[in-house]
Amino acid sequence: MSMDPVNHPSHYTSDRFPFECIEITACMDFCTGNMVKYVWRHLDKGKPVEDLKKARFYLNYELTSVKPETIWPLRRNATAELYALADQRNRYDYQPFWAALLAWNTQAILNWLDHEITRLETQA
């Protein structure tokens, strides 16, 4: 697939993943989709810590402001994609994040985000 900055931007079509970001975020509510989008691209746009902090913002917003029944499960079926990302044998980037998302383990998601933010800040 050729890189198209509008229809197939490189930061959402990374070789690190088996499909485009939109294929999974389109199945999610707004805040979860945005959280995933920022995690997905955080290494590709030049501001990884900022993107992970934005992901954390969307998760926190969802947990405090959105009706719980709209959070999970996915609006459409993206379970197979999440299982593929979460499966350790596939070795996709951010596997612990995907596993926590699949289980909707919000504490594990927050822990992963905080760990990655700290790790990236100490590398800078």
Short mmCIF file of the N, C-alpha and C atoms (twelve columns), coordinates in Angstrom:
data_MODEL
# 
_entry.id   MODEL 
# 
loop_
_atom_site.group_PDB 
_atom_site.id 
_atom_site.type_symbol 
_atom_site.label_atom_id 
_atom_site.label_alt_id 
_atom_site.label_comp_id 
_atom_site.label_asym_id 
_atom_site.label_seq_id 
_atom_site.Cartn_x 
_atom_site.Cartn_y 
_atom_site.Cartn_z 
_atom_site.pdbx_PDB_model_num 
ATOM 1   N N  . MET A 1   0.846   -1.173  0.000  1 
ATOM 2   C CA . MET A 1   0.000   0.000   0.000  1 
ATOM 3   C C  . MET A 1   0.893   1.238   0.000  1 
ATOM 4   N N  . SER A 2   0.633   2.149   -0.913 1 
ATOM 5   C CA . SER A 2   1.428   3.368   -0.956 1 
ATOM 6   C C  . SER A 2   0.993   4.294   0.172  1 
ATOM 7   N N  . MET A 3   1.928   5.078   0.666  1 
ATOM 8   C CA . MET A 3   1.626   5.988   1.753  1 
ATOM 9   C C  . MET A 3   0.875   7.201   1.211  1 
ATOM 10  N N  . ASP A 4   -0.247  7.479   1.786  1 
ATOM 11  C CA . ASP A 4   -1.107  8.583   1.411  1 
ATOM 12  C C  . ASP A 4   -1.359  9.363   2.695  1 
ATOM 13  N N  . PRO A 5   -0.866  10.608  2.807  1 
ATOM 14  C CA . PRO A 5   -0.969  11.341  4.063  1 
ATOM 15  C C  . PRO A 5   -2.399  11.636  4.512  1 
ATOM 16  N N  . VAL A 6   -3.371  11.501  3.632  1 
ATOM 17  C CA . VAL A 6   -4.762  11.737  4.003  1 
ATOM 18  C C  . VAL A 6   -5.487  10.421  4.287  1 
ATOM 19  N N  . ASN A 7   -5.451  9.496   3.348  1 
ATOM 20  C CA . ASN A 7   -6.222  8.263   3.472  1 
ATOM 21  C C  . ASN A 7   -5.487  7.129   4.181  1 
ATOM 22  N N  . HIS A 8   -4.178  7.120   4.120  1 
ATOM 23  C CA . HIS A 8   -3.375  6.073   4.760  1 
ATOM 24  C C  . HIS A 8   -2.084  6.661   5.308  1 
ATOM 25  N N  . PRO A 9   -2.178  7.543   6.327  1 
ATOM 26  C CA . PRO A 9   -0.968  8.170   6.858  1 
ATOM 27  C C  . PRO A 9   -0.001  7.139   7.439  1 
ATOM 28  N N  . SER A 10  1.275   7.393   7.266  1 
ATOM 29  C CA . SER A 10  2.292   6.428   7.689  1 
ATOM 30  C C  . SER A 10  2.247   6.161   9.190  1 
ATOM 31  N N  . HIS A 11  1.860   7.155   9.997  1 
ATOM 32  C CA . HIS A 11  1.838   6.937   11.442 1 
ATOM 33  C C  . HIS A 11  0.663   6.067   11.895 1 
ATOM 34  N N  . TYR A 12  -0.244  5.719   10.987 1 
ATOM 35  C CA . TYR A 12  -1.330  4.792   11.303 1 
ATOM 36  C C  . TYR A 12  -1.221  3.500   10.503 1 
ATOM 37  N N  . THR A 13  -0.240  3.393   9.634  1 
ATOM 38  C CA . THR A 13  -0.077  2.200   8.808  1 
ATOM 39  C C  . THR A 13  1.284   1.567   9.039  1 
ATOM 40  N N  . SER A 14  1.777   1.655   10.231 1 
ATOM 41  C CA . SER A 14  3.095   1.163   10.588 1 
ATOM 42  C C  . SER A 14  3.247   -0.329  10.319 1 
ATOM 43  N N  . ASP A 15  4.442   -0.729  9.957  1 
ATOM 44  C CA . ASP A 15  4.748   -2.149  9.775  1 
ATOM 45  C C  . ASP A 15  4.739   -2.906  11.100 1 
ATOM 46  N N  . ARG A 16  4.679   -2.174  12.210 1 
ATOM 47  C CA . ARG A 16  4.647   -2.823  13.523 1 
ATOM 48  C C  . ARG A 16  3.330   -3.537  13.786 1 
ATOM 49  N N  . PHE A 17  2.300   -3.240  12.970 1 
ATOM 50  C CA . PHE A 17  0.974   -3.785  13.209 1 
ATOM 51  C C  . PHE A 17  0.417   -4.414  11.934 1 
ATOM 52  N N  . PRO A 18  -0.468  -5.398  12.075 1 
ATOM 53  C CA . PRO A 18  -0.966  -6.133  10.914 1 
ATOM 54  C C  . PRO A 18  -2.104  -5.453  10.147 1 
ATOM 55  N N  . PHE A 19  -2.574  -4.329  10.633 1 
ATOM 56  C CA . PHE A 19  -3.670  -3.617  9.981  1 
ATOM 57  C C  . PHE A 19  -3.573  -2.146  10.359 1 
ATOM 58  N N  . GLU A 20  -4.389  -1.312  9.731  1 
ATOM 59  C CA . GLU A 20  -4.370  0.122   10.033 1 
ATOM 60  C C  . GLU A 20  -5.105  0.405   11.338 1 
ATOM 61  N N  . CYS A 21  -4.704  1.450   11.988 1 
ATOM 62  C CA . CYS A 21  -5.289  1.863   13.257 1 
ATOM 63  C C  . CYS A 21  -6.807  2.024   13.148 1 
ATOM 64  N N  . ILE A 22  -7.286  2.606   12.073 1 
ATOM 65  C CA . ILE A 22  -8.720  2.878   11.932 1 
ATOM 66  C C  . ILE A 22  -9.550  1.608   11.926 1 
ATOM 67  N N  . GLU A 23  -8.953  0.493   11.530 1 
ATOM 68  C CA . GLU A 23  -9.690  -0.761  11.500 1 
ATOM 69  C C  . GLU A 23  -10.102 -1.222  12.883 1 
ATOM 70  N N  . ILE A 24  -9.411  -0.757  13.894 1 
ATOM 71  C CA . ILE A 24  -9.792  -1.116  15.257 1 
ATOM 72  C C  . ILE A 24  -10.469 0.063   15.971 1 
ATOM 73  N N  . THR A 25  -10.005 1.275   15.753 1 
ATOM 74  C CA . THR A 25  -10.603 2.413   16.459 1 
ATOM 75  C C  . THR A 25  -12.013 2.723   15.977 1 
ATOM 76  N N  . ALA A 26  -12.335 2.379   14.752 1 
ATOM 77  C CA . ALA A 26  -13.694 2.599   14.251 1 
ATOM 78  C C  . ALA A 26  -14.708 1.758   15.016 1 
ATOM 79  N N  . CYS A 27  -14.230 0.728   15.697 1 
ATOM 80  C CA . CYS A 27  -15.099 -0.164  16.460 1 
ATOM 81  C C  . CYS A 27  -15.238 0.259   17.910 1 
ATOM 82  N N  . MET A 28  -14.640 1.383   18.269 1 
ATOM 83  C CA . MET A 28  -14.598 1.813   19.663 1 
ATOM 84  C C  . MET A 28  -15.364 3.112   19.852 1 
ATOM 85  N N  . ASP A 29  -15.701 3.382   21.108 1 
ATOM 86  C CA . ASP A 29  -16.288 4.674   21.413 1 
ATOM 87  C C  . ASP A 29  -15.211 5.749   21.249 1 
ATOM 88  N N  . PHE A 30  -15.600 6.997   21.266 1 
ATOM 89  C CA . PHE A 30  -14.711 8.113   20.958 1 
ATOM 90  C C  . PHE A 30  -13.457 8.146   21.836 1 
ATOM 91  N N  . CYS A 31  -13.632 8.099   23.141 1 
ATOM 92  C CA . CYS A 31  -12.476 8.230   24.038 1 
ATOM 93  C C  . CYS A 31  -11.533 7.036   23.946 1 
ATOM 94  N N  . THR A 32  -12.073 5.833   23.909 1 
ATOM 95  C CA . THR A 32  -11.218 4.656   23.782 1 
ATOM 96  C C  . THR A 32  -10.480 4.686   22.455 1 
ATOM 97  N N  . GLY A 33  -11.184 5.039   21.392 1 
ATOM 98  C CA . GLY A 33  -10.550 5.132   20.080 1 
ATOM 99  C C  . GLY A 33  -9.420  6.141   20.058 1 
ATOM 100 N N  . ASN A 34  -9.632  7.297   20.692 1 
ATOM 101 C CA . ASN A 34  -8.566  8.301   20.750 1 
ATOM 102 C C  . ASN A 34  -7.397  7.817   21.587 1 
ATOM 103 N N  . MET A 35  -7.679  7.142   22.699 1 
ATOM 104 C CA . MET A 35  -6.592  6.600   23.510 1 
ATOM 105 C C  . MET A 35  -5.747  5.637   22.668 1 
ATOM 106 N N  . VAL A 36  -6.408  4.739   21.960 1 
ATOM 107 C CA . VAL A 36  -5.703  3.767   21.130 1 
ATOM 108 C C  . VAL A 36  -4.913  4.477   20.037 1 
ATOM 109 N N  . LYS A 37  -5.515  5.469   19.414 1 
ATOM 110 C CA . LYS A 37  -4.847  6.216   18.340 1 
ATOM 111 C C  . LYS A 37  -3.545  6.836   18.841 1 
ATOM 112 N N  . TYR A 38  -3.570  7.444   20.018 1 
ATOM 113 C CA . TYR A 38  -2.359  8.075   20.537 1 
ATOM 114 C C  . TYR A 38  -1.299  7.052   20.930 1 
ATOM 115 N N  . VAL A 39  -1.709  5.918   21.474 1 
ATOM 116 C CA . VAL A 39  -0.740  4.861   21.777 1 
ATOM 117 C C  . VAL A 39  -0.151  4.318   20.480 1 
ATOM 118 N N  . TRP A 40  -1.007  4.057   19.510 1 
ATOM 119 C CA . TRP A 40  -0.593  3.476   18.228 1 
ATOM 120 C C  . TRP A 40  0.509   4.298   17.572 1 
ATOM 121 N N  . ARG A 41  0.370   5.604   17.576 1 
ATOM 122 C CA . ARG A 41  1.276   6.457   16.803 1 
ATOM 123 C C  . ARG A 41  2.353   7.146   17.635 1 
ATOM 124 N N  . HIS A 42  2.412   6.890   18.928 1 
ATOM 125 C CA . HIS A 42  3.268   7.713   19.793 1 
ATOM 126 C C  . HIS A 42  4.747   7.697   19.400 1 
ATOM 127 N N  . LEU A 43  5.206   6.669   18.746 1 
ATOM 128 C CA . LEU A 43  6.615   6.642   18.330 1 
ATOM 129 C C  . LEU A 43  6.835   7.229   16.935 1 
ATOM 130 N N  . ASP A 44  5.769   7.595   16.257 1 
ATOM 131 C CA . ASP A 44  5.868   7.980   14.859 1 
ATOM 132 C C  . ASP A 44  5.699   9.464   14.561 1 
ATOM 133 N N  . LYS A 45  5.313   10.272  15.521 1 
ATOM 134 C CA . LYS A 45  5.001   11.672  15.224 1 
ATOM 135 C C  . LYS A 45  5.946   12.661  15.895 1 
ATOM 136 N N  . GLY A 46  6.932   12.159  16.628 1 
ATOM 137 C CA . GLY A 46  7.950   13.040  17.179 1 
ATOM 138 C C  . GLY A 46  7.727   13.537  18.598 1 
ATOM 139 N N  . LYS A 47  6.581   13.234  19.192 1 
ATOM 140 C CA . LYS A 47  6.302   13.661  20.566 1 
ATOM 141 C C  . LYS A 47  5.702   12.491  21.349 1 
ATOM 142 N N  . PRO A 48  6.502   11.461  21.583 1 
ATOM 143 C CA . PRO A 48  5.944   10.244  22.192 1 
ATOM 144 C C  . PRO A 48  5.366   10.444  23.586 1 
ATOM 145 N N  . VAL A 49  6.027   11.224  24.418 1 
ATOM 146 C CA . VAL A 49  5.515   11.438  25.778 1 
ATOM 147 C C  . VAL A 49  4.199   12.207  25.726 1 
ATOM 148 N N  . GLU A 50  4.150   13.225  24.902 1 
ATOM 149 C CA . GLU A 50  2.919   14.014  24.764 1 
ATOM 150 C C  . GLU A 50  1.769   13.132  24.276 1 
ATOM 151 N N  . ASP A 51  2.036   12.279  23.294 1 
ATOM 152 C CA . ASP A 51  0.979   11.401  22.787 1 
ATOM 153 C C  . ASP A 51  0.504   10.423  23.856 1 
ATOM 154 N N  . LEU A 52  1.412   9.870   24.651 1 
ATOM 155 C CA . LEU A 52  0.989   8.960   25.716 1 
ATOM 156 C C  . LEU A 52  0.231   9.690   26.809 1 
ATOM 157 N N  . LYS A 53  0.603   10.925  27.081 1 
ATOM 158 C CA . LYS A 53  -0.158  11.720  28.059 1 
ATOM 159 C C  . LYS A 53  -1.559  12.027  27.533 1 
ATOM 160 N N  . LYS A 54  -1.681  12.232  26.233 1 
ATOM 161 C CA . LYS A 54  -3.005  12.426  25.636 1 
ATOM 162 C C  . LYS A 54  -3.819  11.142  25.744 1 
ATOM 163 N N  . ALA A 55  -3.180  9.999   25.516 1 
ATOM 164 C CA . ALA A 55  -3.874  8.721   25.665 1 
ATOM 165 C C  . ALA A 55  -4.393  8.563   27.090 1 
ATOM 166 N N  . ARG A 56  -3.545  8.926   28.047 1 
ATOM 167 C CA . ARG A 56  -3.943  8.835   29.454 1 
ATOM 168 C C  . ARG A 56  -5.104  9.781   29.745 1 
ATOM 169 N N  . PHE A 57  -5.068  10.983  29.167 1 
ATOM 170 C CA . PHE A 57  -6.160  11.944  29.336 1 
ATOM 171 C C  . PHE A 57  -7.481  11.334  28.867 1 
ATOM 172 N N  . TYR A 58  -7.482  10.724  27.674 1 
ATOM 173 C CA . TYR A 58  -8.723  10.160  27.146 1 
ATOM 174 C C  . TYR A 58  -9.233  9.011   27.998 1 
ATOM 175 N N  . LEU A 59  -8.344  8.177   28.513 1 
ATOM 176 C CA . LEU A 59  -8.775  7.104   29.397 1 
ATOM 177 C C  . LEU A 59  -9.359  7.687   30.679 1 
ATOM 178 N N  . ASN A 60  -8.669  8.641   31.287 1 
ATOM 179 C CA . ASN A 60  -9.186  9.255   32.515 1 
ATOM 180 C C  . ASN A 60  -10.523 9.942   32.277 1 
ATOM 181 N N  . TYR A 61  -10.647 10.635  31.145 1 
ATOM 182 C CA . TYR A 61  -11.901 11.302  30.825 1 
ATOM 183 C C  . TYR A 61  -13.023 10.274  30.707 1 
ATOM 184 N N  . GLU A 62  -12.742 9.205   30.012 1 
ATOM 185 C CA . GLU A 62  -13.752 8.167   29.843 1 
ATOM 186 C C  . GLU A 62  -14.167 7.570   31.175 1 
ATOM 187 N N  . LEU A 63  -13.205 7.310   32.018 1 
ATOM 188 C CA . LEU A 63  -13.512 6.677   33.302 1 
ATOM 189 C C  . LEU A 63  -14.290 7.590   34.230 1 
ATOM 190 N N  . THR A 64  -14.124 8.913   34.086 1 
ATOM 191 C CA . THR A 64  -14.798 9.834   35.004 1 
ATOM 192 C C  . THR A 64  -16.022 10.524  34.412 1 
ATOM 193 N N  . SER A 65  -16.163 10.533  33.091 1 
ATOM 194 C CA . SER A 65  -17.205 11.354  32.482 1 
ATOM 195 C C  . SER A 65  -18.169 10.631  31.562 1 
ATOM 196 N N  . VAL A 66  -17.825 9.448   31.110 1 
ATOM 197 C CA . VAL A 66  -18.650 8.758   30.122 1 
ATOM 198 C C  . VAL A 66  -19.469 7.676   30.827 1 
ATOM 199 N N  . LYS A 67  -20.655 7.425   30.324 1 
ATOM 200 C CA . LYS A 67  -21.475 6.368   30.900 1 
ATOM 201 C C  . LYS A 67  -20.754 5.029   30.769 1 
ATOM 202 N N  . PRO A 68  -20.641 4.285   31.847 1 
ATOM 203 C CA . PRO A 68  -19.891 3.020   31.802 1 
ATOM 204 C C  . PRO A 68  -20.366 2.057   30.722 1 
ATOM 205 N N  . GLU A 69  -21.650 2.019   30.433 1 
ATOM 206 C CA . GLU A 69  -22.143 1.056   29.446 1 
ATOM 207 C C  . GLU A 69  -21.705 1.393   28.025 1 
ATOM 208 N N  . THR A 70  -21.210 2.608   27.792 1 
ATOM 209 C CA . THR A 70  -20.749 2.954   26.444 1 
ATOM 210 C C  . THR A 70  -19.269 2.643   26.248 1 
ATOM 211 N N  . ILE A 71  -18.576 2.313   27.306 1 
ATOM 212 C CA . ILE A 71  -17.132 2.106   27.214 1 
ATOM 213 C C  . ILE A 71  -16.803 0.782   26.543 1 
ATOM 214 N N  . TRP A 72  -17.375 -0.298  27.020 1 
ATOM 215 C CA . TRP A 72  -16.997 -1.628  26.570 1 
ATOM 216 C C  . TRP A 72  -18.201 -2.516  26.657 1 
ATOM 217 N N  . PRO A 73  -18.463 -3.427  25.792 1 
ATOM 218 C CA . PRO A 73  -17.563 -3.953  24.774 1 
ATOM 219 C C  . PRO A 73  -17.504 -3.058  23.547 1 
ATOM 220 N N  . LEU A 74  -16.723 -3.489  22.590 1 
ATOM 221 C CA . LEU A 74  -16.584 -2.751  21.347 1 
ATOM 222 C C  . LEU A 74  -17.937 -2.584  20.684 1 
ATOM 223 N N  . ARG A 75  -18.111 -1.470  20.000 1 
ATOM 224 C CA . ARG A 75  -19.379 -1.239  19.311 1 
ATOM 225 C C  . ARG A 75  -19.593 -2.236  18.181 1 
ATOM 226 N N  . ARG A 76  -18.548 -2.540  17.444 1 
ATOM 227 C CA . ARG A 76  -18.590 -3.592  16.426 1 
ATOM 228 C C  . ARG A 76  -17.513 -4.591  16.805 1 
ATOM 229 N N  . ASN A 77  -17.494 -5.686  16.158 1 
ATOM 230 C CA . ASN A 77  -16.561 -6.730  16.564 1 
ATOM 231 C C  . ASN A 77  -15.149 -6.460  16.050 1 
ATOM 232 N N  . ALA A 78  -14.258 -6.114  16.952 1 
ATOM 233 C CA . ALA A 78  -12.832 -5.996  16.645 1 
ATOM 234 C C  . ALA A 78  -12.047 -6.914  17.561 1 
ATOM 235 N N  . THR A 79  -12.741 -7.870  18.131 1 
ATOM 236 C CA . THR A 79  -12.112 -8.766  19.094 1 
ATOM 237 C C  . THR A 79  -10.965 -9.551  18.477 1 
ATOM 238 N N  . ALA A 80  -11.119 -10.021 17.251 1 
ATOM 239 C CA . ALA A 80  -10.055 -10.804 16.614 1 
ATOM 240 C C  . ALA A 80  -8.791  -9.964  16.468 1 
ATOM 241 N N  . GLU A 81  -8.938  -8.698  16.092 1 
ATOM 242 C CA . GLU A 81  -7.785  -7.818  15.957 1 
ATOM 243 C C  . GLU A 81  -7.104  -7.598  17.305 1 
ATOM 244 N N  . LEU A 82  -7.896  -7.380  18.356 1 
ATOM 245 C CA . LEU A 82  -7.312  -7.188  19.682 1 
ATOM 246 C C  . LEU A 82  -6.621  -8.453  20.177 1 
ATOM 247 N N  . TYR A 83  -7.224  -9.609  19.934 1 
ATOM 248 C CA . TYR A 83  -6.564  -10.858 20.320 1 
ATOM 249 C C  . TYR A 83  -5.224  -10.998 19.608 1 
ATOM 250 N N  . ALA A 84  -5.176  -10.653 18.334 1 
ATOM 251 C CA . ALA A 84  -3.916  -10.747 17.583 1 
ATOM 252 C C  . ALA A 84  -2.862  -9.819  18.172 1 
ATOM 253 N N  . LEU A 85  -3.259  -8.584  18.521 1 
ATOM 254 C CA . LEU A 85  -2.309  -7.628  19.095 1 
ATOM 255 C C  . LEU A 85  -1.863  -8.051  20.494 1 
ATOM 256 N N  . ALA A 86  -2.770  -8.648  21.250 1 
ATOM 257 C CA . ALA A 86  -2.471  -9.027  22.634 1 
ATOM 258 C C  . ALA A 86  -1.691  -10.332 22.744 1 
ATOM 259 N N  . ASP A 87  -1.710  -11.144 21.711 1 
ATOM 260 C CA . ASP A 87  -1.056  -12.453 21.740 1 
ATOM 261 C C  . ASP A 87  0.463   -12.283 21.729 1 
ATOM 262 N N  . GLN A 88  1.117   -12.734 22.782 1 
ATOM 263 C CA . GLN A 88  2.567   -12.578 22.908 1 
ATOM 264 C C  . GLN A 88  3.328   -13.257 21.779 1 
ATOM 265 N N  . ARG A 89  2.786   -14.303 21.214 1 
ATOM 266 C CA . ARG A 89  3.474   -15.014 20.136 1 
ATOM 267 C C  . ARG A 89  3.623   -14.159 18.881 1 
ATOM 268 N N  . ASN A 90  2.725   -13.188 18.702 1 
ATOM 269 C CA . ASN A 90  2.774   -12.339 17.506 1 
ATOM 270 C C  . ASN A 90  3.810   -11.227 17.614 1 
ATOM 271 N N  . ARG A 91  4.224   -10.907 18.829 1 
ATOM 272 C CA . ARG A 91  5.271   -9.917  19.082 1 
ATOM 273 C C  . ARG A 91  4.982   -8.541  18.485 1 
ATOM 274 N N  . TYR A 92  3.729   -8.115  18.534 1 
ATOM 275 C CA . TYR A 92  3.411   -6.753  18.107 1 
ATOM 276 C C  . TYR A 92  3.805   -5.788  19.206 1 
ATOM 277 N N  . ASP A 93  4.131   -4.578  18.824 1 
ATOM 278 C CA . ASP A 93  4.505   -3.570  19.805 1 
ATOM 279 C C  . ASP A 93  3.369   -3.331  20.805 1 
ATOM 280 N N  . TYR A 94  3.769   -3.034  22.021 1 
ATOM 281 C CA . TYR A 94  2.872   -2.637  23.108 1 
ATOM 282 C C  . TYR A 94  1.937   -3.769  23.541 1 
ATOM 283 N N  . GLN A 95  2.376   -5.004  23.427 1 
ATOM 284 C CA . GLN A 95  1.536   -6.161  23.742 1 
ATOM 285 C C  . GLN A 95  0.855   -6.046  25.109 1 
ATOM 286 N N  . PRO A 96  1.529   -5.600  26.178 1 
ATOM 287 C CA . PRO A 96  0.826   -5.490  27.462 1 
ATOM 288 C C  . PRO A 96  -0.344  -4.497  27.415 1 
ATOM 289 N N  . PHE A 97  -0.195  -3.432  26.641 1 
ATOM 290 C CA . PHE A 97  -1.295  -2.472  26.487 1 
ATOM 291 C C  . PHE A 97  -2.495  -3.151  25.834 1 
ATOM 292 N N  . TRP A 98  -2.247  -3.897  24.741 1 
ATOM 293 C CA . TRP A 98  -3.351  -4.539  24.027 1 
ATOM 294 C C  . TRP A 98  -4.036  -5.582  24.894 1 
ATOM 295 N N  . ALA A 99  -3.262  -6.345  25.656 1 
ATOM 296 C CA . ALA A 99  -3.849  -7.359  26.534 1 
ATOM 297 C C  . ALA A 99  -4.726  -6.696  27.597 1 
ATOM 298 N N  . ALA A 100 -4.252  -5.594  28.162 1 
ATOM 299 C CA . ALA A 100 -5.039  -4.877  29.163 1 
ATOM 300 C C  . ALA A 100 -6.301  -4.281  28.545 1 
ATOM 301 N N  . LEU A 101 -6.177  -3.776  27.335 1 
ATOM 302 C CA . LEU A 101 -7.338  -3.217  26.640 1 
ATOM 303 C C  . LEU A 101 -8.364  -4.307  26.341 1 
ATOM 304 N N  . LEU A 102 -7.899  -5.447  25.880 1 
ATOM 305 C CA . LEU A 102 -8.788  -6.556  25.573 1 
ATOM 306 C C  . LEU A 102 -9.589  -6.962  26.808 1 
ATOM 307 N N  . ALA A 103 -8.939  -6.968  27.957 1 
ATOM 308 C CA . ALA A 103 -9.598  -7.336  29.213 1 
ATOM 309 C C  . ALA A 103 -10.328 -6.150  29.850 1 
ATOM 310 N N  . TRP A 104 -10.183 -4.978  29.266 1 
ATOM 311 C CA . TRP A 104 -10.654 -3.708  29.825 1 
ATOM 312 C C  . TRP A 104 -10.224 -3.605  31.287 1 
ATOM 313 N N  . ASN A 105 -8.919  -3.874  31.479 1 
ATOM 314 C CA . ASN A 105 -8.287  -3.754  32.784 1 
ATOM 315 C C  . ASN A 105 -7.701  -2.349  32.844 1 
ATOM 316 N N  . THR A 106 -8.510  -1.411  33.310 1 
ATOM 317 C CA . THR A 106 -8.106  -0.012  33.257 1 
ATOM 318 C C  . THR A 106 -6.878  0.283   34.118 1 
ATOM 319 N N  . GLN A 107 -6.738  -0.429  35.228 1 
ATOM 320 C CA . GLN A 107 -5.554  -0.208  36.055 1 
ATOM 321 C C  . GLN A 107 -4.300  -0.646  35.321 1 
ATOM 322 N N  . ALA A 108 -4.360  -1.773  34.622 1 
ATOM 323 C CA . ALA A 108 -3.205  -2.235  33.847 1 
ATOM 324 C C  . ALA A 108 -2.906  -1.277  32.688 1 
ATOM 325 N N  . ILE A 109 -3.944  -0.723  32.075 1 
ATOM 326 C CA . ILE A 109 -3.730  0.259   31.008 1 
ATOM 327 C C  . ILE A 109 -3.027  1.487   31.571 1 
ATOM 328 N N  . LEU A 110 -3.526  2.005   32.687 1 
ATOM 329 C CA . LEU A 110 -2.903  3.172   33.330 1 
ATOM 330 C C  . LEU A 110 -1.465  2.866   33.731 1 
ATOM 331 N N  . ASN A 111 -1.230  1.681   34.286 1 
ATOM 332 C CA . ASN A 111 0.131   1.303   34.683 1 
ATOM 333 C C  . ASN A 111 1.061   1.278   33.481 1 
ATOM 334 N N  . TRP A 112 0.596   0.701   32.370 1 
ATOM 335 C CA . TRP A 112 1.425   0.650   31.168 1 
ATOM 336 C C  . TRP A 112 1.723   2.052   30.658 1 
ATOM 337 N N  . LEU A 113 0.700   2.902   30.595 1 
ATOM 338 C CA . LEU A 113 0.911   4.273   30.127 1 
ATOM 339 C C  . LEU A 113 1.920   4.994   31.016 1 
ATOM 340 N N  . ASP A 114 1.743   4.893   32.332 1 
ATOM 341 C CA . ASP A 114 2.667   5.565   33.251 1 
ATOM 342 C C  . ASP A 114 4.088   5.028   33.106 1 
ATOM 343 N N  . HIS A 115 4.217   3.721   32.970 1 
ATOM 344 C CA . HIS A 115 5.542   3.119   32.801 1 
ATOM 345 C C  . HIS A 115 6.207   3.624   31.522 1 
ATOM 346 N N  . GLU A 116 5.479   3.641   30.422 1 
ATOM 347 C CA . GLU A 116 6.033   4.097   29.148 1 
ATOM 348 C C  . GLU A 116 6.375   5.581   29.182 1 
ATOM 349 N N  . ILE A 117 5.537   6.376   29.794 1 
ATOM 350 C CA . ILE A 117 5.825   7.821   29.914 1 
ATOM 351 C C  . ILE A 117 7.120   8.012   30.694 1 
ATOM 352 N N  . THR A 118 7.243   7.346   31.818 1 
ATOM 353 C CA . THR A 118 8.448   7.454   32.640 1 
ATOM 354 C C  . THR A 118 9.679   6.968   31.876 1 
ATOM 355 N N  . ARG A 119 9.542   5.836   31.204 1 
ATOM 356 C CA . ARG A 119 10.673  5.276   30.437 1 
ATOM 357 C C  . ARG A 119 11.124  6.242   29.353 1 
ATOM 358 N N  . LEU A 120 10.189  6.818   28.628 1 
ATOM 359 C CA . LEU A 120 10.540  7.747   27.557 1 
ATOM 360 C C  . LEU A 120 11.112  9.060   28.093 1 
ATOM 361 N N  . GLU A 121 10.574  9.531   29.221 1 
ATOM 362 C CA . GLU A 121 11.091  10.767  29.815 1 
ATOM 363 C C  . GLU A 121 12.529  10.586  30.299 1 
ATOM 364 N N  . THR A 122 12.857  9.409   30.815 1 
ATOM 365 C CA . THR A 122 14.218  9.179   31.291 1 
ATOM 366 C C  . THR A 122 15.205  8.986   30.149 1 
ATOM 367 N N  . GLN A 123 14.700  8.601   28.962 1 
ATOM 368 C CA . GLN A 123 15.559  8.457   27.798 1 
ATOM 369 C C  . GLN A 123 15.880  9.798   27.144 1 
ATOM 370 N N  . ALA A 124 15.023  10.774  27.376 1 
ATOM 371 C CA . ALA A 124 15.183  12.075  26.708 1 
ATOM 372 C C  . ALA A 124 16.381  12.848  27.232 1 
# 
